[in-house]
CSV table of C-alpha atoms and ligand atoms in Angstrom, one decimal:
chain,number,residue,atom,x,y,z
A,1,UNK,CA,-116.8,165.0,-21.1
A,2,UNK,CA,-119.4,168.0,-21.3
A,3,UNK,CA,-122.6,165.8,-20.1
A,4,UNK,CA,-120.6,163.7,-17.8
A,5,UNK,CA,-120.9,164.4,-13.8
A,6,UNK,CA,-117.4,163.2,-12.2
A,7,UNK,CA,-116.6,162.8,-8.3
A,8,UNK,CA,-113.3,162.8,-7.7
A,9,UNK,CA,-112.5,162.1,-4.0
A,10,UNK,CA,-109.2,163.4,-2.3
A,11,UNK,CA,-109.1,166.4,-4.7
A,12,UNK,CA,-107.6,168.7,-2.7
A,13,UNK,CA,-103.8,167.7,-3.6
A,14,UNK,CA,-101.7,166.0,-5.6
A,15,UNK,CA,-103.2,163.5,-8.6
A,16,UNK,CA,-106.6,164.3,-7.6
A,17,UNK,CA,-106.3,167.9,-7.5
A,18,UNK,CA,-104.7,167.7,-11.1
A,19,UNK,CA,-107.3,165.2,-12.1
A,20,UNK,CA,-110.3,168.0,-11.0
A,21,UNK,CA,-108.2,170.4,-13.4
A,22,UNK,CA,-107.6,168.1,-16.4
A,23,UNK,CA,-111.9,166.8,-16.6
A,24,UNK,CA,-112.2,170.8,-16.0
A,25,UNK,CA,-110.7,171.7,-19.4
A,26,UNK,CA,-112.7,168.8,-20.9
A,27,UNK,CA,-115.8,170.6,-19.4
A,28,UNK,CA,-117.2,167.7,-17.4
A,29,UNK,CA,-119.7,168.7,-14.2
A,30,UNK,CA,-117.1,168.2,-11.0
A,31,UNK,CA,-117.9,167.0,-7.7
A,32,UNK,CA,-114.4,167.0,-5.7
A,33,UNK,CA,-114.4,166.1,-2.5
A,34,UNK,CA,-111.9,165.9,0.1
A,35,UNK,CA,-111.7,166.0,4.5
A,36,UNK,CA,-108.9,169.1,3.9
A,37,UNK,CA,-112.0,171.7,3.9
A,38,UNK,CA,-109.1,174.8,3.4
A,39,UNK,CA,-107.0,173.3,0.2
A,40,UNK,CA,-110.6,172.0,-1.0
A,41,UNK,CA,-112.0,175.3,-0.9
A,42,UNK,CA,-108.8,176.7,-2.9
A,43,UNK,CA,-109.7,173.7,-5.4
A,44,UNK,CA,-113.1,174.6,-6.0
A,45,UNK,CA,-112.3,178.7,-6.5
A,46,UNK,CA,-109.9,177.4,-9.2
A,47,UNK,CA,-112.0,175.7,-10.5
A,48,UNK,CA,-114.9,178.2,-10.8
A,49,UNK,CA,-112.6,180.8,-12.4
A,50,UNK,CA,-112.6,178.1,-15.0
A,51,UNK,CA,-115.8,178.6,-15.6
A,52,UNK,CA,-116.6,174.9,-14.7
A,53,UNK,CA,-120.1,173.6,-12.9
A,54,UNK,CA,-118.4,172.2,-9.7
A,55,UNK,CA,-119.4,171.5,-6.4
A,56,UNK,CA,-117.0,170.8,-3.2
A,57,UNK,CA,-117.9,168.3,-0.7
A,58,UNK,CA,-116.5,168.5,2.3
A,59,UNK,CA,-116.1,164.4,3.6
A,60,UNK,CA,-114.0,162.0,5.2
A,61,UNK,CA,-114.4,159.0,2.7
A,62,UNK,CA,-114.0,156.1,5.3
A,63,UNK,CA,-117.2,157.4,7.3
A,64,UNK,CA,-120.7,155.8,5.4
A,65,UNK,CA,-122.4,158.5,6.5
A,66,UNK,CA,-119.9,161.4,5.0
A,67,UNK,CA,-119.9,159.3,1.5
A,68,UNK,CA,-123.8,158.8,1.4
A,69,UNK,CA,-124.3,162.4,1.3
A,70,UNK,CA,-121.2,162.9,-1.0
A,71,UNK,CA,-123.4,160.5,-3.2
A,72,UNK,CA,-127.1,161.6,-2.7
A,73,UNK,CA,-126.3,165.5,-2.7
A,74,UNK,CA,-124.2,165.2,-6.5
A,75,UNK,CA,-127.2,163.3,-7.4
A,76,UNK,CA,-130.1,166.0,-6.2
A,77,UNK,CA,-127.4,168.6,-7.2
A,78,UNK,CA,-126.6,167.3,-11.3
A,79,UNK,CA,-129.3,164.3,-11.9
A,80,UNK,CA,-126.5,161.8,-12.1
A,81,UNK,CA,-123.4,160.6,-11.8
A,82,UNK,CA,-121.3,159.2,-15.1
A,83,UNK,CA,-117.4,159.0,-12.9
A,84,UNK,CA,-116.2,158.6,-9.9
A,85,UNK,CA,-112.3,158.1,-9.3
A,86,UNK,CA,-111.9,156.6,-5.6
A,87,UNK,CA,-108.3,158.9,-4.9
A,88,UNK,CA,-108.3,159.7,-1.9
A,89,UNK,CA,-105.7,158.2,0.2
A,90,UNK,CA,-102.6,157.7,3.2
A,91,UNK,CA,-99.3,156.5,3.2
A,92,UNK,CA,-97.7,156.9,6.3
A,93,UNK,CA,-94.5,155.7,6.0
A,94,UNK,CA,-93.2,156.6,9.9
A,95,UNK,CA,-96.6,154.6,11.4
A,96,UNK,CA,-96.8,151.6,8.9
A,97,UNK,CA,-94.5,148.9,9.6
A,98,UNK,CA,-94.2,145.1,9.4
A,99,UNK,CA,-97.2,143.4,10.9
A,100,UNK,CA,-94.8,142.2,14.0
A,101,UNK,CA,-94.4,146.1,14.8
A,102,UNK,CA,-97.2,147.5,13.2
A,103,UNK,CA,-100.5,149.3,15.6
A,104,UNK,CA,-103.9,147.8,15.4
A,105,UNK,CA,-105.0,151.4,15.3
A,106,UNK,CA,-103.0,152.4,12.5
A,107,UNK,CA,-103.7,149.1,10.6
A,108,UNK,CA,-107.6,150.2,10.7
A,109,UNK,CA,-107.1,153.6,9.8
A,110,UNK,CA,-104.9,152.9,6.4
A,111,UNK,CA,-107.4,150.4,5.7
A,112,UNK,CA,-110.2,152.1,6.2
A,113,UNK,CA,-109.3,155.5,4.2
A,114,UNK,CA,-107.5,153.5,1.3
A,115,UNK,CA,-109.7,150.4,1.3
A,116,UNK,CA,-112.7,150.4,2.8
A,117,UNK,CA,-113.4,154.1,1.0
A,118,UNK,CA,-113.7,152.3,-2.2
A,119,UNK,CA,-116.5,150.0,-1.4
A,120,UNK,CA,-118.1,152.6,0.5
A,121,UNK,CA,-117.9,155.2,-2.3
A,122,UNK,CA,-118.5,152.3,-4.9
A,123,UNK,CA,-121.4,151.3,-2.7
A,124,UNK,CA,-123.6,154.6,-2.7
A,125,UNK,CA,-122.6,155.4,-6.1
A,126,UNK,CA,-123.3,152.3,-7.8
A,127,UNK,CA,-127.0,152.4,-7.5
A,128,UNK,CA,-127.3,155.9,-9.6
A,129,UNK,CA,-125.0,154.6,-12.5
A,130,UNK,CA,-127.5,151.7,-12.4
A,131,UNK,CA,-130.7,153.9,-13.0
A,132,UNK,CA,-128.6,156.0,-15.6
A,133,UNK,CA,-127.4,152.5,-17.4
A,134,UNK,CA,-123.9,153.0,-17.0
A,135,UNK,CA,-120.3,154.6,-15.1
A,136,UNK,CA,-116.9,154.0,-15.0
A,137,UNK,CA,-115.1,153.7,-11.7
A,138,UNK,CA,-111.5,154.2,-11.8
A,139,UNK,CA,-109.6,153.2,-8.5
A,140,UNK,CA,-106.3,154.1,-7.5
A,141,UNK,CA,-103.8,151.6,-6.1
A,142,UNK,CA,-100.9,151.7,-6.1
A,143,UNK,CA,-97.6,150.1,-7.5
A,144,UNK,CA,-97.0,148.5,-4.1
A,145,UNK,CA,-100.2,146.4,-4.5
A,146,UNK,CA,-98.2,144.4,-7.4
A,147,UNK,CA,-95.1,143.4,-4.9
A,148,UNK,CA,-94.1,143.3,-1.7
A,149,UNK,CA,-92.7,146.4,0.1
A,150,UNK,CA,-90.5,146.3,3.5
A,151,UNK,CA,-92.7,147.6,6.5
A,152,UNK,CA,-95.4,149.2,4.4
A,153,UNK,CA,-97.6,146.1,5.5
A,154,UNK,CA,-101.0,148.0,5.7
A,155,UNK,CA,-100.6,150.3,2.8
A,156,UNK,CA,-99.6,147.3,0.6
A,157,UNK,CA,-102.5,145.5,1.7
A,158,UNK,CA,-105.1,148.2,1.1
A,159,UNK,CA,-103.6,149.1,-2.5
A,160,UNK,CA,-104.0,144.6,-2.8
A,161,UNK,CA,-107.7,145.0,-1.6
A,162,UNK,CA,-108.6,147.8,-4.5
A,163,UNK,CA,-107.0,144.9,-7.2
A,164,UNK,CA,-109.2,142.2,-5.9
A,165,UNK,CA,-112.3,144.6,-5.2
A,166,UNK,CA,-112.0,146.4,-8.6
A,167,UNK,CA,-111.7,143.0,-10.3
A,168,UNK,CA,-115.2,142.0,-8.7
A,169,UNK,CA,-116.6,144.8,-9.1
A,170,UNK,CA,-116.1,144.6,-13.0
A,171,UNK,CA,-117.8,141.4,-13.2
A,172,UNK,CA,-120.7,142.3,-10.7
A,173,UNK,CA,-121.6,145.7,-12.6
A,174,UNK,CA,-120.6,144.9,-16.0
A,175,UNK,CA,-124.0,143.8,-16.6
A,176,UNK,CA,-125.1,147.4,-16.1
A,177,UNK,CA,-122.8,148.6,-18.5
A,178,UNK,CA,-120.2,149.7,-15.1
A,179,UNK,CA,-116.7,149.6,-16.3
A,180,UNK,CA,-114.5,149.3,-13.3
A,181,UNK,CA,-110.7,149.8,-13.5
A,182,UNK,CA,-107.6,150.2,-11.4
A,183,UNK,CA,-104.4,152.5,-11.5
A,184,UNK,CA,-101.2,151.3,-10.1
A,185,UNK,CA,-99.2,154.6,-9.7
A,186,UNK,CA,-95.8,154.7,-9.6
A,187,UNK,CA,-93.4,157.0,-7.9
A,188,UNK,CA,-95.7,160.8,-8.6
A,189,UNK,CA,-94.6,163.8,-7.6
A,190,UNK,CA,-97.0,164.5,-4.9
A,191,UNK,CA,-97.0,165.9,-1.7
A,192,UNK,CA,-97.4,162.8,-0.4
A,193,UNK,CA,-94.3,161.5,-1.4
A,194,UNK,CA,-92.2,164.6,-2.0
A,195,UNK,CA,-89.7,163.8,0.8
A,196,UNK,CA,-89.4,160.1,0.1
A,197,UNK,CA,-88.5,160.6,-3.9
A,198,UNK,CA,-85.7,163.4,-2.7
A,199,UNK,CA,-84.1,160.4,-1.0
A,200,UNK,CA,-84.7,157.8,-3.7
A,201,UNK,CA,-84.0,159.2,-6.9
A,202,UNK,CA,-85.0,156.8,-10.2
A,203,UNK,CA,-82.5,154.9,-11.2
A,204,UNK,CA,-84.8,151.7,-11.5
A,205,UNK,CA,-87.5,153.6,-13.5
A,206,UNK,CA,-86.6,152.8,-17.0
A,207,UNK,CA,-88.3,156.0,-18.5
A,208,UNK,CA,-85.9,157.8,-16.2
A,209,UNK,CA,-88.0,160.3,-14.8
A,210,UNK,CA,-90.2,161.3,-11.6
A,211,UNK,CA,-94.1,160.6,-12.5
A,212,UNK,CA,-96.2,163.4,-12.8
A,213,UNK,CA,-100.0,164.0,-11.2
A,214,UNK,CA,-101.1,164.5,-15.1
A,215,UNK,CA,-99.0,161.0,-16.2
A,216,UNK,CA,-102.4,159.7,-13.5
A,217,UNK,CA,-104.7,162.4,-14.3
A,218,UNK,CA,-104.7,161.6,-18.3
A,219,UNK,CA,-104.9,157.6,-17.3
A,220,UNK,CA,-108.0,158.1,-15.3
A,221,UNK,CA,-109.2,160.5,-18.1
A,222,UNK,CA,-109.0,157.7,-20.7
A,223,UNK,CA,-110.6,155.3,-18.5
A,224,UNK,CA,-113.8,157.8,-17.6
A,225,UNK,CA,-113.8,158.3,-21.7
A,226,UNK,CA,-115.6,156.3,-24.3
A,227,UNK,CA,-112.2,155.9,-26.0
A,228,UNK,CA,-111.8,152.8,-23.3
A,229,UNK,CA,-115.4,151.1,-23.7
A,230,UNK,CA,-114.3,147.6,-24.0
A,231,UNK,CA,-112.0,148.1,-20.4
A,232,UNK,CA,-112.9,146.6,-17.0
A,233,UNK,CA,-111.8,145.1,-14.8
A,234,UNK,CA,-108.1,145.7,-15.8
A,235,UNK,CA,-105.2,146.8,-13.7
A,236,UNK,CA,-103.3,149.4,-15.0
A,237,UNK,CA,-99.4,150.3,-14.2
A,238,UNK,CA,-98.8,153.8,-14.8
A,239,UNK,CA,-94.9,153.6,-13.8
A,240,UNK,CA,-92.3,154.7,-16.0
A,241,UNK,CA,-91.9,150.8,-17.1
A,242,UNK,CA,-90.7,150.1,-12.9
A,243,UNK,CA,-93.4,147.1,-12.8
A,244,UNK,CA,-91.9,145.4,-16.0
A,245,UNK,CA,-88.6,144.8,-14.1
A,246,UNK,CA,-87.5,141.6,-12.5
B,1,NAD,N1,-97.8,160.0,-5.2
B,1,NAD,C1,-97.5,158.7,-5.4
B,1,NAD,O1,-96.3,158.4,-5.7
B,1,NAD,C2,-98.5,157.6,-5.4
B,1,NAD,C3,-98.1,156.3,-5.8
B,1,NAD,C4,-99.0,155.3,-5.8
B,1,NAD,C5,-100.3,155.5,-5.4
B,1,NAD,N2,-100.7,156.8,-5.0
B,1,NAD,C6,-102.1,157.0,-4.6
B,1,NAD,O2,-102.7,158.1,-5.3
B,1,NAD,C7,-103.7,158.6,-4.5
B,1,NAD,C8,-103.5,160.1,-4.4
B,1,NAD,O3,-102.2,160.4,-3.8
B,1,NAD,P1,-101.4,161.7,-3.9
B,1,NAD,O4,-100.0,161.4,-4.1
B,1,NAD,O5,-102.1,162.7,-4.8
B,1,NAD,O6,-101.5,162.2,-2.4
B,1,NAD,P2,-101.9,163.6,-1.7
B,1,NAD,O7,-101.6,163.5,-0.3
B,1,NAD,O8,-101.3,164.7,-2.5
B,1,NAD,O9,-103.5,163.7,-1.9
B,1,NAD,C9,-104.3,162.8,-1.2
B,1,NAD,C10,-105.6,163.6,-0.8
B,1,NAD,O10,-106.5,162.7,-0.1
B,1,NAD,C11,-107.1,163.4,0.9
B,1,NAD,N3,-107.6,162.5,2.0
B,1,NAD,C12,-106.8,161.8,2.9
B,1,NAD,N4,-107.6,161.1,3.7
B,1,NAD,C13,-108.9,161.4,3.3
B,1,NAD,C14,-110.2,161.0,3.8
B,1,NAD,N5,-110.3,160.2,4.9
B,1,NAD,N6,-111.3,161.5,3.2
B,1,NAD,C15,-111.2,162.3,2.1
B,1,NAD,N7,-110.0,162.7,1.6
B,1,NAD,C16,-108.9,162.3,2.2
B,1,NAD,C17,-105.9,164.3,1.5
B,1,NAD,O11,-106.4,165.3,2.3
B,1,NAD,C18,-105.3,164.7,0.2
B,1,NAD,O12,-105.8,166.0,-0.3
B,1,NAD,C19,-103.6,157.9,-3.1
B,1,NAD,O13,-104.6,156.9,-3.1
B,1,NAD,C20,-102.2,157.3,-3.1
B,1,NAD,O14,-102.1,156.2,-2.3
B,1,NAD,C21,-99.8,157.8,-5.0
């Protein structure tokens, strides 16, 4: 990873945070980015007492505007961009609902930070990993895109979007030597669902165990590496095995 430039959106927590710290010991350039500008800064201090070439953008990634300059300033910054992992993310579990009882309001906001991010991100990066003849994209969805879930109607919908998107994307880009691939996390241990997997437990993940940030971060690590060249457009369960049940 030493010549590659990586932007990791939604770094400040969870898998992206652990992402930024995994591509760190691999000595990649980082560009992490998140709209939490206090746990980003903590991010990016880490980081530099790494030693690593990193930059922290402060950006909400469903605003164009916010993810063109996320784009254009990594460019002027490092001279290209090799990675970028479209992370950042919501899942509000108390606001989303069935579509019967769900808000417009809260429809558009899930979809536009979980969806809508990704073709913007994908849209002002796409051109630089064009002029630099290649990139990898790694998307996160989620395992919720793959079946239905009870009153999570806009979350599953976004995390469907990034399958179909990422799946179009591959075949759009590949031409350019653009590898584009999706995650479908399963349960993580993240602040995002820390309460949630204290209620649930795993007894219908048949490797028995809570996922970790780094069972992501090494994924998307794999996927931004030569070592997956002949990869795109795939969809990827990282799950503990839950997917492969009835
Ligand atoms: N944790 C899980 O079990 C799980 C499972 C499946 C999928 N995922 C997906 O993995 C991704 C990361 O989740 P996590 O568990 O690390 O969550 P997290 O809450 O720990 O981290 C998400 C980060 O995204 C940032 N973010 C939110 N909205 C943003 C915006 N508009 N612009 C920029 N940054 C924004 C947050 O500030 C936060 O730092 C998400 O896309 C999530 O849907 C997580």
């Amino acid at each position: 990873m030493r010549d590659k430039v990586v932007v990791i959106t939604g770094a400040a927590s969870g898998i992206g945070r652990r992402t930024a710290a995994l591509f760190a010991e691999k000595n990649a350039t980082l560009v992490v980015n998140d709209i939490n500008e206090a746990k980003l800064r903590e991010v990016e201090a880490e980081l530099v007492n790494l030693g690593v070439n990193v930059t922290a953008i402060i950006g909400d990634v469903s605003k164009a505007s916010d993810v063109q300059g996320l784009m254009t300033e990594t460019k002027e910054r490092f001279g290209k961009l090799d990675v970028l992992c479209n992370n950042a993310g919501v899942w509000w579990p108390d606001k989303d609902s069935d579509v019967v009882h769900l808000e417009e309001e809260i429809w558009d906001k899930i979809i536009s930070i979980n969806l809508k991010s990704v073709y913007l991100c994908s849209k002002f990066a796409i051109p630089y990993m064009v002029e630099n003849n290649g990139g990898s994209i790694i998307n996160i969805s989620s395992m919720a895109a793959l079946r239905g879930w009870k009153n999570m109607d806009a979350y599953t919908a976004s995390k469907g979007g990034i399958i179909s998107l990422t799946k179009s994307m591959a075949i759009e880009f590949g031409k350019h030597h653009i590898r584009v691939n999706a995650i479908c996390p399963g349960s993580i241990k993240t602040p995002l669902t820390e309460k949630a997997q204290e209620e649930v437990g795993y007894p219908s993940t048949p490797l028995g165990r809570v996922g970790l940030p780094e069972d992501i971060g090494k994924t998307i690590m794999f996927l931004a590496s030569e070592d997956s060249s002949y990869l795109t457009g795939c969809i990827i369960p990282v799950d503990g095995g839950r997917s492969a049940r009835q």
